[in-house]
Structures are given as structure tokens and as C-alpha cells.
PDB file of C-alpha atoms in Angstrom:
ATOM      1  CA  UNK A1208      21.928  23.596 -34.711  1.00 61.00           C
ATOM      2  CA  UNK A1209      24.281  20.903 -33.560  1.00 67.00           C
ATOM      3  CA  UNK A1210      23.243  17.308 -34.195  1.00 69.00           C
ATOM      4  CA  UNK A1211      23.638  14.569 -31.598  1.00 69.00           C
ATOM      5  CA  UNK A1212      26.051  11.770 -32.212  1.00 75.00           C
ATOM      6  CA  UNK A1213      25.010   8.220 -31.367  1.00 73.00           C
ATOM      7  CA  UNK A1214      27.720   8.122 -28.682  1.00 77.00           C
ATOM      8  CA  UNK A1215      26.062  11.045 -26.893  1.00 80.00           C
ATOM      9  CA  UNK A1216      22.794   9.134 -26.665  1.00 87.00           C
ATOM     10  CA  UNK A1217      24.470   5.980 -25.339  1.00 90.00           C
ATOM     11  CA  UNK A1218      24.492   7.553 -21.850  1.00 90.00           C
ATOM     12  CA  UNK A1219      20.710   7.129 -21.757  1.00 93.00           C
ATOM     13  CA  UNK A1220      21.099   3.364 -21.923  1.00 94.00           C
ATOM     14  CA  UNK A1221      23.778   3.002 -19.245  1.00 95.00           C
ATOM     15  CA  UNK A1222      22.977   2.080 -15.643  1.00 96.00           C
ATOM     16  CA  UNK A1223      22.822   4.853 -13.070  1.00 95.00           C
ATOM     17  CA  UNK A1224      23.633   4.444  -9.365  1.00 96.00           C
ATOM     18  CA  UNK A1225      22.660   7.008  -6.760  1.00 94.00           C
ATOM     19  CA  UNK A1226      23.053   6.332  -3.031  1.00 94.00           C
ATOM     20  CA  UNK A1227      22.732   2.573  -3.299  1.00 93.00           C
ATOM     21  CA  UNK A1228      19.956   2.524  -5.902  1.00 94.00           C
ATOM     22  CA  UNK A1229      20.978   1.266  -9.319  1.00 96.00           C
ATOM     23  CA  UNK A1230      18.636   1.783 -12.255  1.00 97.00           C
ATOM     24  CA  UNK A1231      19.267  -0.147 -15.477  1.00 96.00           C
ATOM     25  CA  UNK A1232      19.095   2.981 -17.653  1.00 97.00           C
ATOM     26  CA  UNK A1233      18.259   6.690 -17.501  1.00 96.00           C
ATOM     27  CA  UNK A1234      14.642   6.417 -18.653  1.00 96.00           C
ATOM     28  CA  UNK A1235      12.176   7.522 -15.967  1.00 96.00           C
ATOM     29  CA  UNK A1236       8.387   7.518 -16.186  1.00 96.00           C
ATOM     30  CA  UNK A1237       6.884  10.701 -14.781  1.00 94.00           C
ATOM     31  CA  UNK A1238       4.383  10.334 -11.959  1.00 92.00           C
ATOM     32  CA  UNK A1239       0.709  10.251 -12.794  1.00 83.00           C
ATOM     33  CA  UNK A1240      -2.337   9.166 -10.880  1.00 76.00           C
ATOM     34  CA  UNK A1241      -4.350   6.597 -12.785  1.00 78.00           C
ATOM     35  CA  UNK A1242      -7.238   6.555 -10.232  1.00 86.00           C
ATOM     36  CA  UNK A1243      -6.887   2.761 -10.427  1.00 90.00           C
ATOM     37  CA  UNK A1244      -6.897   1.706  -6.788  1.00 93.00           C
ATOM     38  CA  UNK A1245     -10.416   0.996  -5.521  1.00 92.00           C
ATOM     39  CA  UNK A1246     -10.424   1.320  -1.741  1.00 92.00           C
ATOM     40  CA  UNK A1247      -6.822   2.540  -1.913  1.00 94.00           C
ATOM     41  CA  UNK A1248      -5.486  -0.842  -3.096  1.00 96.00           C
ATOM     42  CA  UNK A1249      -3.459  -0.769  -6.340  1.00 95.00           C
ATOM     43  CA  UNK A1250      -5.397  -2.813  -8.881  1.00 94.00           C
ATOM     44  CA  UNK A1251      -4.004  -5.619 -10.997  1.00 95.00           C
ATOM     45  CA  UNK A1252      -4.694  -3.469 -14.082  1.00 93.00           C
ATOM     46  CA  UNK A1253      -2.567  -0.660 -12.588  1.00 94.00           C
ATOM     47  CA  UNK A1254       0.237  -3.112 -11.787  1.00 95.00           C
ATOM     48  CA  UNK A1255       0.153  -4.479 -15.341  1.00 96.00           C
ATOM     49  CA  UNK A1256       0.077  -0.941 -16.766  1.00 95.00           C
ATOM     50  CA  UNK A1257       3.299  -0.116 -14.904  1.00 95.00           C
ATOM     51  CA  UNK A1258       4.883  -3.460 -15.784  1.00 96.00           C
ATOM     52  CA  UNK A1259       4.313  -2.796 -19.488  1.00 96.00           C
ATOM     53  CA  UNK A1260       6.417   0.364 -19.066  1.00 96.00           C
ATOM     54  CA  UNK A1261       9.210  -1.738 -17.535  1.00 97.00           C
ATOM     55  CA  UNK A1262       8.890  -4.233 -20.386  1.00 97.00           C
ATOM     56  CA  UNK A1263       9.305  -1.241 -22.721  1.00 96.00           C
ATOM     57  CA  UNK A1264      12.674  -0.565 -21.041  1.00 96.00           C
ATOM     58  CA  UNK A1265      11.745   2.224 -18.644  1.00 97.00           C
ATOM     59  CA  UNK A1266      14.304   1.884 -15.851  1.00 97.00           C
ATOM     60  CA  UNK A1267      12.508   3.811 -13.104  1.00 97.00           C
ATOM     61  CA  UNK A1268       8.744   4.066 -12.725  1.00 96.00           C
ATOM     62  CA  UNK A1269       7.349   6.878 -10.591  1.00 95.00           C
ATOM     63  CA  UNK A1270       3.911   5.900  -9.314  1.00 93.00           C
ATOM     64  CA  UNK A1271       2.042   9.151  -8.874  1.00 88.00           C
ATOM     65  CA  UNK A1272      -0.506  10.366  -6.417  1.00 90.00           C
ATOM     66  CA  UNK A1273      -0.177   7.942  -3.493  1.00 94.00           C
ATOM     67  CA  UNK A1274      -2.308   9.207  -0.622  1.00 92.00           C
ATOM     68  CA  UNK A1275      -0.640   9.764   2.726  1.00 92.00           C
ATOM     69  CA  UNK A1276      -2.214   8.718   6.025  1.00 91.00           C
ATOM     70  CA  UNK A1277      -4.353  11.824   6.510  1.00 89.00           C
ATOM     71  CA  UNK A1278      -8.168  11.936   6.201  1.00 87.00           C
ATOM     72  CA  UNK A1279      -8.246  14.747   3.607  1.00 87.00           C
ATOM     73  CA  UNK A1280      -5.429  13.344   1.471  1.00 89.00           C
ATOM     74  CA  UNK A1281      -7.632  11.537  -1.063  1.00 89.00           C
ATOM     75  CA  UNK A1282     -10.951  12.423  -2.594  1.00 85.00           C
ATOM     76  CA  UNK A1283     -12.924  12.086  -5.771  1.00 76.00           C
ATOM     77  CA  UNK A1284     -13.766  14.784  -8.192  1.00 68.00           C
ATOM     78  CA  UNK A1285     -14.914  15.619 -11.677  1.00 61.00           C
ATOM     79  CA  UNK A1286     -17.747  13.094 -11.407  1.00 66.00           C
ATOM     80  CA  UNK A1287     -15.675  10.078 -10.486  1.00 73.00           C
ATOM     81  CA  UNK A1288     -15.312   8.049  -7.335  1.00 82.00           C
ATOM     82  CA  UNK A1289     -12.095   8.082  -5.351  1.00 88.00           C
ATOM     83  CA  UNK A1290      -9.760   5.252  -6.373  1.00 91.00           C
ATOM     84  CA  UNK A1291      -6.465   6.857  -5.350  1.00 92.00           C
ATOM     85  CA  UNK A1292      -3.850   4.435  -4.004  1.00 94.00           C
ATOM     86  CA  UNK A1293      -2.736   4.825  -0.400  1.00 95.00           C
ATOM     87  CA  UNK A1294       0.398   3.668   1.355  1.00 93.00           C
ATOM     88  CA  UNK A1295      -1.083   2.593   4.682  1.00 94.00           C
ATOM     89  CA  UNK A1296      -3.299  -0.262   5.858  1.00 95.00           C
ATOM     90  CA  UNK A1297      -2.950  -4.020   5.400  1.00 97.00           C
ATOM     91  CA  UNK A1298      -4.750  -4.400   2.052  1.00 97.00           C
ATOM     92  CA  UNK A1299      -3.037  -1.459   0.297  1.00 96.00           C
ATOM     93  CA  UNK A1300       0.398  -2.516   1.557  1.00 97.00           C
ATOM     94  CA  UNK A1301      -0.198  -6.068   0.320  1.00 97.00           C
ATOM     95  CA  UNK A1302      -1.238  -4.617  -3.061  1.00 97.00           C
ATOM     96  CA  UNK A1303       1.915  -2.499  -3.223  1.00 97.00           C
ATOM     97  CA  UNK A1304       4.039  -5.546  -2.332  1.00 97.00           C
ATOM     98  CA  UNK A1305       2.589  -7.447  -5.305  1.00 97.00           C
ATOM     99  CA  UNK A1306       3.068  -4.423  -7.582  1.00 96.00           C
ATOM    100  CA  UNK A1307       6.683  -3.850  -6.469  1.00 97.00           C
ATOM    101  CA  UNK A1308       7.488  -7.550  -6.913  1.00 98.00           C
ATOM    102  CA  UNK A1309       6.056  -7.408 -10.454  1.00 97.00           C
ATOM    103  CA  UNK A1310       8.137  -4.324 -11.327  1.00 97.00           C
ATOM    104  CA  UNK A1311      11.317  -5.812  -9.841  1.00 97.00           C
ATOM    105  CA  UNK A1312      10.747  -9.130 -11.661  1.00 97.00           C
ATOM    106  CA  UNK A1313      10.915  -7.183 -14.931  1.00 96.00           C
ATOM    107  CA  UNK A1314      14.159  -5.470 -13.934  1.00 96.00           C
ATOM    108  CA  UNK A1315      12.583  -2.111 -13.097  1.00 97.00           C
ATOM    109  CA  UNK A1316      12.578   0.069 -10.015  1.00 97.00           C
ATOM    110  CA  UNK A1317       9.679   1.961  -8.475  1.00 96.00           C
ATOM    111  CA  UNK A1318       9.477   5.286  -6.662  1.00 95.00           C
ATOM    112  CA  UNK A1319       6.348   6.842  -5.231  1.00 94.00           C
ATOM    113  CA  UNK A1320       5.027  10.389  -5.388  1.00 94.00           C
ATOM    114  CA  UNK A1321       3.203  11.110  -2.147  1.00 93.00           C
ATOM    115  CA  UNK A1322      -0.093  12.973  -2.393  1.00 90.00           C
ATOM    116  CA  UNK A1323      -2.275  15.131  -0.203  1.00 89.00           C
ATOM    117  CA  UNK A1324      -5.108  16.989  -1.901  1.00 87.00           C
ATOM    118  CA  UNK A1325      -5.183  19.760   0.664  1.00 84.00           C
ATOM    119  CA  UNK A1326      -7.423  22.580  -0.538  1.00 83.00           C
ATOM    120  CA  UNK A1327      -8.546  20.514  -3.543  1.00 83.00           C
ATOM    121  CA  UNK A1328     -10.148  17.863  -1.314  1.00 83.00           C
ATOM    122  CA  UNK A1329     -13.941  17.764  -1.614  1.00 81.00           C
ATOM    123  CA  UNK A1330     -15.454  16.889   1.775  1.00 79.00           C
ATOM    124  CA  UNK A1331     -17.295  13.585   1.648  1.00 80.00           C
ATOM    125  CA  UNK A1332     -15.691  12.485  -1.610  1.00 84.00           C
ATOM    126  CA  UNK A1333     -12.857  10.276  -0.438  1.00 86.00           C
ATOM    127  CA  UNK A1334     -12.242   7.425   1.926  1.00 87.00           C
ATOM    128  CA  UNK A1335     -13.202   9.579   4.940  1.00 82.00           C
ATOM    129  CA  UNK A1336     -16.460  11.551   4.819  1.00 72.00           C
ATOM    130  CA  UNK A1337     -15.830  13.769   7.837  1.00 77.00           C
ATOM    131  CA  UNK A1338     -12.759  15.914   7.044  1.00 76.00           C
ATOM    132  CA  UNK A1339     -12.815  19.382   5.603  1.00 79.00           C
ATOM    133  CA  UNK A1340     -10.251  20.500   3.051  1.00 81.00           C
ATOM    134  CA  UNK A1341      -6.832  20.879   4.638  1.00 84.00           C
ATOM    135  CA  UNK A1342      -5.534  24.375   3.992  1.00 81.00           C
ATOM    136  CA  UNK A1343      -3.039  26.384   5.982  1.00 80.00           C
ATOM    137  CA  UNK A1344      -5.050  29.568   5.360  1.00 82.00           C
ATOM    138  CA  UNK A1345      -8.564  28.146   5.240  1.00 77.00           C
ATOM    139  CA  UNK A1346      -9.110  29.578   1.756  1.00 78.00           C
ATOM    140  CA  UNK A1347      -8.569  28.613  -1.863  1.00 77.00           C
ATOM    141  CA  UNK A1348      -7.817  31.243  -4.300  1.00 75.00           C
ATOM    142  CA  UNK A1349      -7.762  33.780  -5.525  1.00 75.00           C
ATOM    143  CA  UNK A1350     -10.949  32.921  -7.379  1.00 76.00           C
ATOM    144  CA  UNK A1351     -10.996  35.997  -9.631  1.00 79.00           C
ATOM    145  CA  UNK A1352      -8.171  34.783 -11.907  1.00 80.00           C
ATOM    146  CA  UNK A1353      -7.896  32.262 -14.691  1.00 81.00           C
ATOM    147  CA  UNK A1354      -7.173  28.750 -13.542  1.00 80.00           C
ATOM    148  CA  UNK A1355      -6.598  25.344 -15.079  1.00 82.00           C
ATOM    149  CA  UNK A1356      -9.048  23.982 -12.530  1.00 81.00           C
ATOM    150  CA  UNK A1357     -12.597  23.460 -13.765  1.00 81.00           C
ATOM    151  CA  UNK A1358     -14.762  26.436 -12.642  1.00 82.00           C
ATOM    152  CA  UNK A1359     -17.381  24.103 -11.160  1.00 82.00           C
ATOM    153  CA  UNK A1360     -14.687  22.454  -9.048  1.00 79.00           C
ATOM    154  CA  UNK A1361     -13.335  25.859  -7.976  1.00 80.00           C
ATOM    155  CA  UNK A1362     -16.818  26.802  -6.785  1.00 81.00           C
ATOM    156  CA  UNK A1363     -16.877  23.701  -4.588  1.00 80.00           C
ATOM    157  CA  UNK A1364     -13.397  24.060  -3.079  1.00 80.00           C
ATOM    158  CA  UNK A1365     -13.484  27.856  -2.681  1.00 80.00           C
ATOM    159  CA  UNK A1366     -15.795  27.597   0.333  1.00 79.00           C
ATOM    160  CA  UNK A1367     -13.741  28.887   3.303  1.00 81.00           C
ATOM    161  CA  UNK A1368     -12.787  26.287   5.901  1.00 80.00           C
ATOM    162  CA  UNK A1369     -10.997  26.312   9.229  1.00 82.00           C
ATOM    163  CA  UNK A1370      -7.275  27.051   8.774  1.00 86.00           C
ATOM    164  CA  UNK A1371      -4.860  24.332   9.795  1.00 86.00           C
ATOM    165  CA  UNK A1372      -2.756  24.879  12.879  1.00 88.00           C
ATOM    166  CA  UNK A1373       1.032  24.743  12.664  1.00 90.00           C
ATOM    167  CA  UNK A1374       0.885  21.351  14.405  1.00 91.00           C
ATOM    168  CA  UNK A1375      -1.598  20.012  11.829  1.00 88.00           C
ATOM    169  CA  UNK A1376       0.599  21.198   8.947  1.00 86.00           C
ATOM    170  CA  UNK A1377       3.597  19.458  10.562  1.00 88.00           C
ATOM    171  CA  UNK A1378       1.600  16.262  11.075  1.00 87.00           C
ATOM    172  CA  UNK A1379       0.604  16.125   7.396  1.00 84.00           C
ATOM    173  CA  UNK A1380       4.107  16.966   6.184  1.00 74.00           C
TER     174      UNK A1380
END
């Protein structure tokens, strides 16, 4: 096995520019949803959590699971209330502005991973009680195979719903 020389690793610490975006180094935090945005507004604790990553020299933070403007995009599950951040509405946008300013003040950059729960949405569990799960086929499955999804959750989301129309799929996308 070939060992790495220190010079090879120096690339990780050099700035990277892509299409007008310059990141201070090549370290990127993978997206993850922290369920830390009550009412869709990123919390101060979430902002500080991300800022600590910047202070630890992560160049690009990817904030994961940001709900799009669609009723079935965000819901709760596994016994917890929905606290998924969204990227629409006055209060959430003001929260994101504060969070972005905090990240930029530390020298970091922020990218967002957009989220729509689709078939995994549990009706009545999110910010909108009325929508059904949004599935192109109207089904979740197959249900007769092993899955990483909790079996109790599968039982809830496997109830057939009305399939989305092509126009509805395009609107969500």
C-alpha cells in the first residue's frame, strides 16, 4: 500500500473556486437534518451547531433536509414533532438570513439540500394537516422486502394514496 505524502494532503487545505463560489478549503460537511427548526424556522441552536463546524475549519456546510414549498414536503415521524426547516415564508427566511450571516462571519459557506418527503410523509404530521403523501404511483413499496425503514413506519406510509399527476410532479420538482 502506498503511503500519502504531506504534500498530497496539502490540496485539502487550499481554496477551491467553482463558478464564482470560492471555499476556503476542500472540507465539506455532509447534509443532515437536525430537526431543529420549530415552525420551519432554523433555531439559534442549529445556527450555532453549524457555526461550530465552520470554527473547526469546515469550508462548506451543507444544511440538510430543507423543506420545499409543498404541503407534503415536511412531516414528523418516529414519535417526534415536525421541526424541519423550510425555505419559504417571512420567519423562516429571516432565520436563514441570520444563520447565513453567522456562517459567513466565520469564513464559511453554506449550501442547502432541498427536501420533499414524498411517500414518507405521514398525513397530519407536518405543518399542513390536509395533504396525503405525494407519490407518483400512489403506493409505497414493495412492502414484502427488507427495509431500513422502521416496520411500524412502513405500515403507516404503505397505505395507498392518489397518484400524483404529471403536472403535480412538475410543480414539486
